[in-house]
mmCIF file with all atom_site columns, C-alpha atoms in Angstrom:
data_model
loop_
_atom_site.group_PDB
_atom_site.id
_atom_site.type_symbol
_atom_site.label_atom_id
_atom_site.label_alt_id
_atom_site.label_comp_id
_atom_site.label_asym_id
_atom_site.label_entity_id
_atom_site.label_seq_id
_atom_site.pdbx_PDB_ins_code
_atom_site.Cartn_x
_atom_site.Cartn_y
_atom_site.Cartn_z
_atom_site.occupancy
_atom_site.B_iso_or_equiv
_atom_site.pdbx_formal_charge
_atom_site.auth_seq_id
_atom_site.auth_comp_id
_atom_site.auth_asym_id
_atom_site.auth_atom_id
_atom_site.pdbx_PDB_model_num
ATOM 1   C CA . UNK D 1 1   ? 0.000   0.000  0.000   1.00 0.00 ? 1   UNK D CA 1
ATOM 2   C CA . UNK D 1 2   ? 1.025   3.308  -0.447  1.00 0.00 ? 2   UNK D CA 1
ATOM 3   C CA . UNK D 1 3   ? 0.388   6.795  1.303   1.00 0.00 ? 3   UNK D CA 1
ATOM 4   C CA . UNK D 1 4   ? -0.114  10.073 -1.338  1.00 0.00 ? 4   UNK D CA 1
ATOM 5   C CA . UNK D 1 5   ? 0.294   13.188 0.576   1.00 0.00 ? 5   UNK D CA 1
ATOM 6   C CA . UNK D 1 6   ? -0.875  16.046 -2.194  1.00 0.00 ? 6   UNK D CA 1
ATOM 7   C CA . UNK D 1 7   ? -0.656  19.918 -1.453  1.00 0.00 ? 7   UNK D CA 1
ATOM 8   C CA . UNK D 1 8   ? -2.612  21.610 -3.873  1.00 0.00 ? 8   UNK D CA 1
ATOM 9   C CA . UNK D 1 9   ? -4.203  24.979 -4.505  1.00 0.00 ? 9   UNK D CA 1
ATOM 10  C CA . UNK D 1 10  ? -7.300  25.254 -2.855  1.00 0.00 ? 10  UNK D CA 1
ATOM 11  C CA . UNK D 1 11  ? -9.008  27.035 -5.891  1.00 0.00 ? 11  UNK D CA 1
ATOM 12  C CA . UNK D 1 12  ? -8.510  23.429 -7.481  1.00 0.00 ? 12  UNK D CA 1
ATOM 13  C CA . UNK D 1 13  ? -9.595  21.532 -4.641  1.00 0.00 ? 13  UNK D CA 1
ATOM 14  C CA . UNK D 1 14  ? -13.378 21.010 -5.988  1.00 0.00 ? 14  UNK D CA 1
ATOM 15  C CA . UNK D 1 15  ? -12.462 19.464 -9.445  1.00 0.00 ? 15  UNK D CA 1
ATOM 16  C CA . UNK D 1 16  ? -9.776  18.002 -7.861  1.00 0.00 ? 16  UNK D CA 1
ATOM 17  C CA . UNK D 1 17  ? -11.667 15.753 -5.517  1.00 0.00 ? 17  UNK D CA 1
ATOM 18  C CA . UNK D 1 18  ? -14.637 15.124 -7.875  1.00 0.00 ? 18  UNK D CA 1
ATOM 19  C CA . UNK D 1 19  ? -11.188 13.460 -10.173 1.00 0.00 ? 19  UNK D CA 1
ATOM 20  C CA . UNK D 1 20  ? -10.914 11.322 -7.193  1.00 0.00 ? 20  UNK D CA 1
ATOM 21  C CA . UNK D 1 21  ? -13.839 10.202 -7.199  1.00 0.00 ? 21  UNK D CA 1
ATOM 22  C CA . UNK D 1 22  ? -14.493 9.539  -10.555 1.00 0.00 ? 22  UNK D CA 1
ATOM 23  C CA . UNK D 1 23  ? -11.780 7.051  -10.386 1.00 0.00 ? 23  UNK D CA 1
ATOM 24  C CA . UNK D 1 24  ? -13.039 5.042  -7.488  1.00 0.00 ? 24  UNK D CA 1
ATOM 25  C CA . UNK D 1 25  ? -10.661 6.763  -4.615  1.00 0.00 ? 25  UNK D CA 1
ATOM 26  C CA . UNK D 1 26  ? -14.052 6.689  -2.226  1.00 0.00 ? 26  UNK D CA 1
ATOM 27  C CA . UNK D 1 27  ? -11.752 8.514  1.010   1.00 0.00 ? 27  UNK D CA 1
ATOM 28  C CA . UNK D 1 28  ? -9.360  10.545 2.094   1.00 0.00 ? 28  UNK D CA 1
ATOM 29  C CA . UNK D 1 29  ? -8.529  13.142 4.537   1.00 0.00 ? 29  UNK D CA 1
ATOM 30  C CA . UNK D 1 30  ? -7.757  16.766 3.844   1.00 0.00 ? 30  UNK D CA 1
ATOM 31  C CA . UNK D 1 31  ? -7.313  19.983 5.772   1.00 0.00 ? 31  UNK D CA 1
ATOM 32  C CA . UNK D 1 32  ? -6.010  23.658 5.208   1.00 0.00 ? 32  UNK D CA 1
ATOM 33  C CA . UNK D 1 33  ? -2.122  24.269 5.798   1.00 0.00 ? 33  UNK D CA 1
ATOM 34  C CA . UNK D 1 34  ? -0.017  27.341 5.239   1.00 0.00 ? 34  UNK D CA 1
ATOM 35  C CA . UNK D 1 35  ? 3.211   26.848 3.941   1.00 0.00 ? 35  UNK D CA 1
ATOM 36  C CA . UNK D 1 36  ? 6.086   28.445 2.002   1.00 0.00 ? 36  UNK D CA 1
ATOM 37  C CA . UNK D 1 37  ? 6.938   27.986 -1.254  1.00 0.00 ? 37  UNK D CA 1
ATOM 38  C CA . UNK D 1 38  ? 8.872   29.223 -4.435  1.00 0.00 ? 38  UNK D CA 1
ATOM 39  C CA . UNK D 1 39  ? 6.698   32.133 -5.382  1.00 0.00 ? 39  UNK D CA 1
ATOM 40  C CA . UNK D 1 40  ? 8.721   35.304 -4.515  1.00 0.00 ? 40  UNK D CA 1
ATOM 41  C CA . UNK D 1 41  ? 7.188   38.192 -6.140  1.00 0.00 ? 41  UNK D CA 1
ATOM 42  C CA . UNK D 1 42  ? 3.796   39.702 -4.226  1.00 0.00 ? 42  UNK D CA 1
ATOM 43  C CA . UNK D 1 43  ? 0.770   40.763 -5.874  1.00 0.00 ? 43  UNK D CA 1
ATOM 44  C CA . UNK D 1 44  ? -0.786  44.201 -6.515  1.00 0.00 ? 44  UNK D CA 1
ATOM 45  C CA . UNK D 1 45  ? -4.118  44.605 -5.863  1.00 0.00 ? 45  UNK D CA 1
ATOM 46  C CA . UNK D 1 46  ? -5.302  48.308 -5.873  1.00 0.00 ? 46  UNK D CA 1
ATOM 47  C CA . UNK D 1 47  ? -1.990  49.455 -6.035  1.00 0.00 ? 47  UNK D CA 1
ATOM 48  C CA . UNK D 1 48  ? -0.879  47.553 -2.985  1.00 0.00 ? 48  UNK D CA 1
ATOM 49  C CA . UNK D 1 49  ? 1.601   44.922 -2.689  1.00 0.00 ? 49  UNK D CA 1
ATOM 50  C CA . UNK D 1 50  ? 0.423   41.539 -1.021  1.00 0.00 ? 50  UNK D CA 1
ATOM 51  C CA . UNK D 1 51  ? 2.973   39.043 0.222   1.00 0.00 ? 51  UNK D CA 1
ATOM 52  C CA . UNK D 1 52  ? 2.734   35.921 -1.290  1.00 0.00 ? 52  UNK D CA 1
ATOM 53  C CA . UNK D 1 53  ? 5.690   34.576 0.899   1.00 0.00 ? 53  UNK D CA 1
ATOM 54  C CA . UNK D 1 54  ? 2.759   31.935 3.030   1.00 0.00 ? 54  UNK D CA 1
ATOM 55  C CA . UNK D 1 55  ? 0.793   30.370 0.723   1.00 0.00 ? 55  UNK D CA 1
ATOM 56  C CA . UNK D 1 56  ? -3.114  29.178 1.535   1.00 0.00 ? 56  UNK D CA 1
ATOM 57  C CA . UNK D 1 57  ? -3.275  25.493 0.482   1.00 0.00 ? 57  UNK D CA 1
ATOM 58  C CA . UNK D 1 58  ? -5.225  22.219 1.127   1.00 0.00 ? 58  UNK D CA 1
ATOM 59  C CA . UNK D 1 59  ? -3.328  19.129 1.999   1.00 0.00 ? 59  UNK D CA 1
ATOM 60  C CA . UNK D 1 60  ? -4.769  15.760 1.052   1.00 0.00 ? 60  UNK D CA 1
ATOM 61  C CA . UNK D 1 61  ? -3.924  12.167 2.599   1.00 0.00 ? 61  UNK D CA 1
ATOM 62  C CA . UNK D 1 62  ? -4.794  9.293  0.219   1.00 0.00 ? 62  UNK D CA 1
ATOM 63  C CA . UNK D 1 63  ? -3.658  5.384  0.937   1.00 0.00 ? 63  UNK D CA 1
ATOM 64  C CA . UNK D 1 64  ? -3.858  3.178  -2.051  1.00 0.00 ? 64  UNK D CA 1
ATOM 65  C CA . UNK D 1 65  ? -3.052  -0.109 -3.295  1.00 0.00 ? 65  UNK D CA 1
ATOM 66  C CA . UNK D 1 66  ? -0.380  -0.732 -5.021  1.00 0.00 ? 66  UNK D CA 1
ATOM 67  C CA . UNK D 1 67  ? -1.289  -1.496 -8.141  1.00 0.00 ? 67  UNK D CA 1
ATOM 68  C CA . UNK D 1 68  ? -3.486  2.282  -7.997  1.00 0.00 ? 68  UNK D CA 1
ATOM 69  C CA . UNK D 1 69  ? -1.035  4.530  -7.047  1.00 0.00 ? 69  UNK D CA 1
ATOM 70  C CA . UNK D 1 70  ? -0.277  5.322  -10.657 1.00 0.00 ? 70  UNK D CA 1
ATOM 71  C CA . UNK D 1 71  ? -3.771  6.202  -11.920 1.00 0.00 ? 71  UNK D CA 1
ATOM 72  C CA . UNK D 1 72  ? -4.239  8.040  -8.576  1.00 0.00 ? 72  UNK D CA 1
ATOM 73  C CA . UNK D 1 73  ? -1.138  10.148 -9.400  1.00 0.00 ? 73  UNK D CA 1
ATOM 74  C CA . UNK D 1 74  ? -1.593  10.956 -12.502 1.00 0.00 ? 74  UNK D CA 1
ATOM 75  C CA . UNK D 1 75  ? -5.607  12.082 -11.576 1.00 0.00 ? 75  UNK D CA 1
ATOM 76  C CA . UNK D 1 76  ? -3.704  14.359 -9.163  1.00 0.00 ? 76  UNK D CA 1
ATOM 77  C CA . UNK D 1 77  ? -1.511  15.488 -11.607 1.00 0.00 ? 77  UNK D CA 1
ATOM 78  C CA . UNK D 1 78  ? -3.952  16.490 -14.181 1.00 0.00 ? 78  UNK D CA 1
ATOM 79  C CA . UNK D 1 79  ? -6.779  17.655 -11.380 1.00 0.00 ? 79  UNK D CA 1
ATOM 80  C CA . UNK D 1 80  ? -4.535  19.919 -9.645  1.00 0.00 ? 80  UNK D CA 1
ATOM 81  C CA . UNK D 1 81  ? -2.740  21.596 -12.651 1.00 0.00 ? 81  UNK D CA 1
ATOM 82  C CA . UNK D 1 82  ? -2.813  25.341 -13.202 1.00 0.00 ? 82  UNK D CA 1
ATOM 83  C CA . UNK D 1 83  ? 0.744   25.409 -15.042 1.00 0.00 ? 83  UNK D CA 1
ATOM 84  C CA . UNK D 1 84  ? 1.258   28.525 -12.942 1.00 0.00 ? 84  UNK D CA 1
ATOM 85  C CA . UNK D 1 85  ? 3.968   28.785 -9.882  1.00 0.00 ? 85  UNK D CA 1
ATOM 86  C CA . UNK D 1 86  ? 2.687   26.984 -6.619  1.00 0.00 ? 86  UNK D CA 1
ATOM 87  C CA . UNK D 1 87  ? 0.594   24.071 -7.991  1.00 0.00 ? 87  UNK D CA 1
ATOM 88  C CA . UNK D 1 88  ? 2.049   21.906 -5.156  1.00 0.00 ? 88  UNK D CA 1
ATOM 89  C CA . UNK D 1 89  ? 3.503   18.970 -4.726  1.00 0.00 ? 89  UNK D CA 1
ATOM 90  C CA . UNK D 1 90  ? 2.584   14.905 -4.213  1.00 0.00 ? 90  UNK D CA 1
ATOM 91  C CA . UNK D 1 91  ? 4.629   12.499 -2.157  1.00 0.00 ? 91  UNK D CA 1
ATOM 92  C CA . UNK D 1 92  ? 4.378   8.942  -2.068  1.00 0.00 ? 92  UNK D CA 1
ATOM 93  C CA . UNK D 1 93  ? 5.132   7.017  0.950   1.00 0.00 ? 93  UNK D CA 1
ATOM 94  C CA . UNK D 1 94  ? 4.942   3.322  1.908   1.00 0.00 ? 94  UNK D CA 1
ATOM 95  C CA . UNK D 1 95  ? 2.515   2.033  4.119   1.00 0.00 ? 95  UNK D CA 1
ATOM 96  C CA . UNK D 1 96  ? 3.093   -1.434 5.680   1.00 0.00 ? 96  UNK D CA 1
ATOM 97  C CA . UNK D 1 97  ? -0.541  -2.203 7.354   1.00 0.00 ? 97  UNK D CA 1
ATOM 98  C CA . UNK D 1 98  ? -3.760  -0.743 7.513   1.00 0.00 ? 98  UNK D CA 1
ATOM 99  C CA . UNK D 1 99  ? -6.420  -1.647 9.520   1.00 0.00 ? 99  UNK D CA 1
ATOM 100 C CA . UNK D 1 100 ? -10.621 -1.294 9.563   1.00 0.00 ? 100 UNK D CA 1
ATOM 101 C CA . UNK D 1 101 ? -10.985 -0.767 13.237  1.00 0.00 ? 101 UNK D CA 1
ATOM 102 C CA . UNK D 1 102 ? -15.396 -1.577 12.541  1.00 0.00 ? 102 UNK D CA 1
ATOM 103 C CA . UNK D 1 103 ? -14.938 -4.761 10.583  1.00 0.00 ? 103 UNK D CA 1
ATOM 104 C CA . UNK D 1 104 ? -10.827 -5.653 11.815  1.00 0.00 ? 104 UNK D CA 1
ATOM 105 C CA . UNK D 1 105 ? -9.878  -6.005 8.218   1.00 0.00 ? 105 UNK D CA 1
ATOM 106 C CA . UNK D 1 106 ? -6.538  -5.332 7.174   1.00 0.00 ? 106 UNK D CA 1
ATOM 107 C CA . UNK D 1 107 ? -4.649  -4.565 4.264   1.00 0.00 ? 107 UNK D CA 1
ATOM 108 C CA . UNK D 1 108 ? -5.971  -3.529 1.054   1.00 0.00 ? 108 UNK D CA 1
ATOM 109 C CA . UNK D 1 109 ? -9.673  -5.064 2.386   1.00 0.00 ? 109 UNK D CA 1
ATOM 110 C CA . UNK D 1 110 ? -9.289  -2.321 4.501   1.00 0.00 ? 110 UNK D CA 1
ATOM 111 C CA . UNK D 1 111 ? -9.132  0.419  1.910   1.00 0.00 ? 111 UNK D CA 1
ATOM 112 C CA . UNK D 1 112 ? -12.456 -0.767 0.411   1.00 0.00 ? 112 UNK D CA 1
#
């Protein structure tokens, strides 16, 4: 199994999920994080210069199968993509067990 830990725009977040979906992902977690990335220029809004030095995002935590984690990625990839500085990033992680604490499956029953 693997773990997909995805920090996105939050502008993309709707589309982004409903990708998910489509594709049978049926969970995962997300919340709102602030972080700092490689945009370095601020933007003018009214003639006033916003930092853009902490960046609003949404961070998503998916576990997959193996044999999904490609398809997953590449819906994240596509889902998520602006072509604009501060799309985000996705990193992939190994998980060794996983557990369905209702039923006590584990494994990749678990994830169903």
């Amino acid at each position: 199994m693997k773990k997909i830990e995805a920090i996105i725009r939050k502008s993309e977040f709707d589309e982004t999920k409903e990708a998910l979906h489509e594709i049978g992902v049926t969970f995962f977690s997300y919340w709102d994080v602030t972080g700092v990335g490689n945009e370095k220029v601020g933007h003018v809004y009214r003639g006033v210069t916003y930092s853009t030095a902490d960046i609003q995002r949404r961070y998503l935590s998916i576990v997959v199968t193996d044999s999904f984690l490609e398809k997953t990625v590449e819906t994240l990839l596509k889902a998520a993509y602006t072509g604009k500085v501060g799309d985000g990033k996705i990193f992939v992680s190994s998980i060794e067990e996983a557990y369905r604490i209702r039923t006590k499956e584990k494994g990749a029953d678990s994830l169903k």
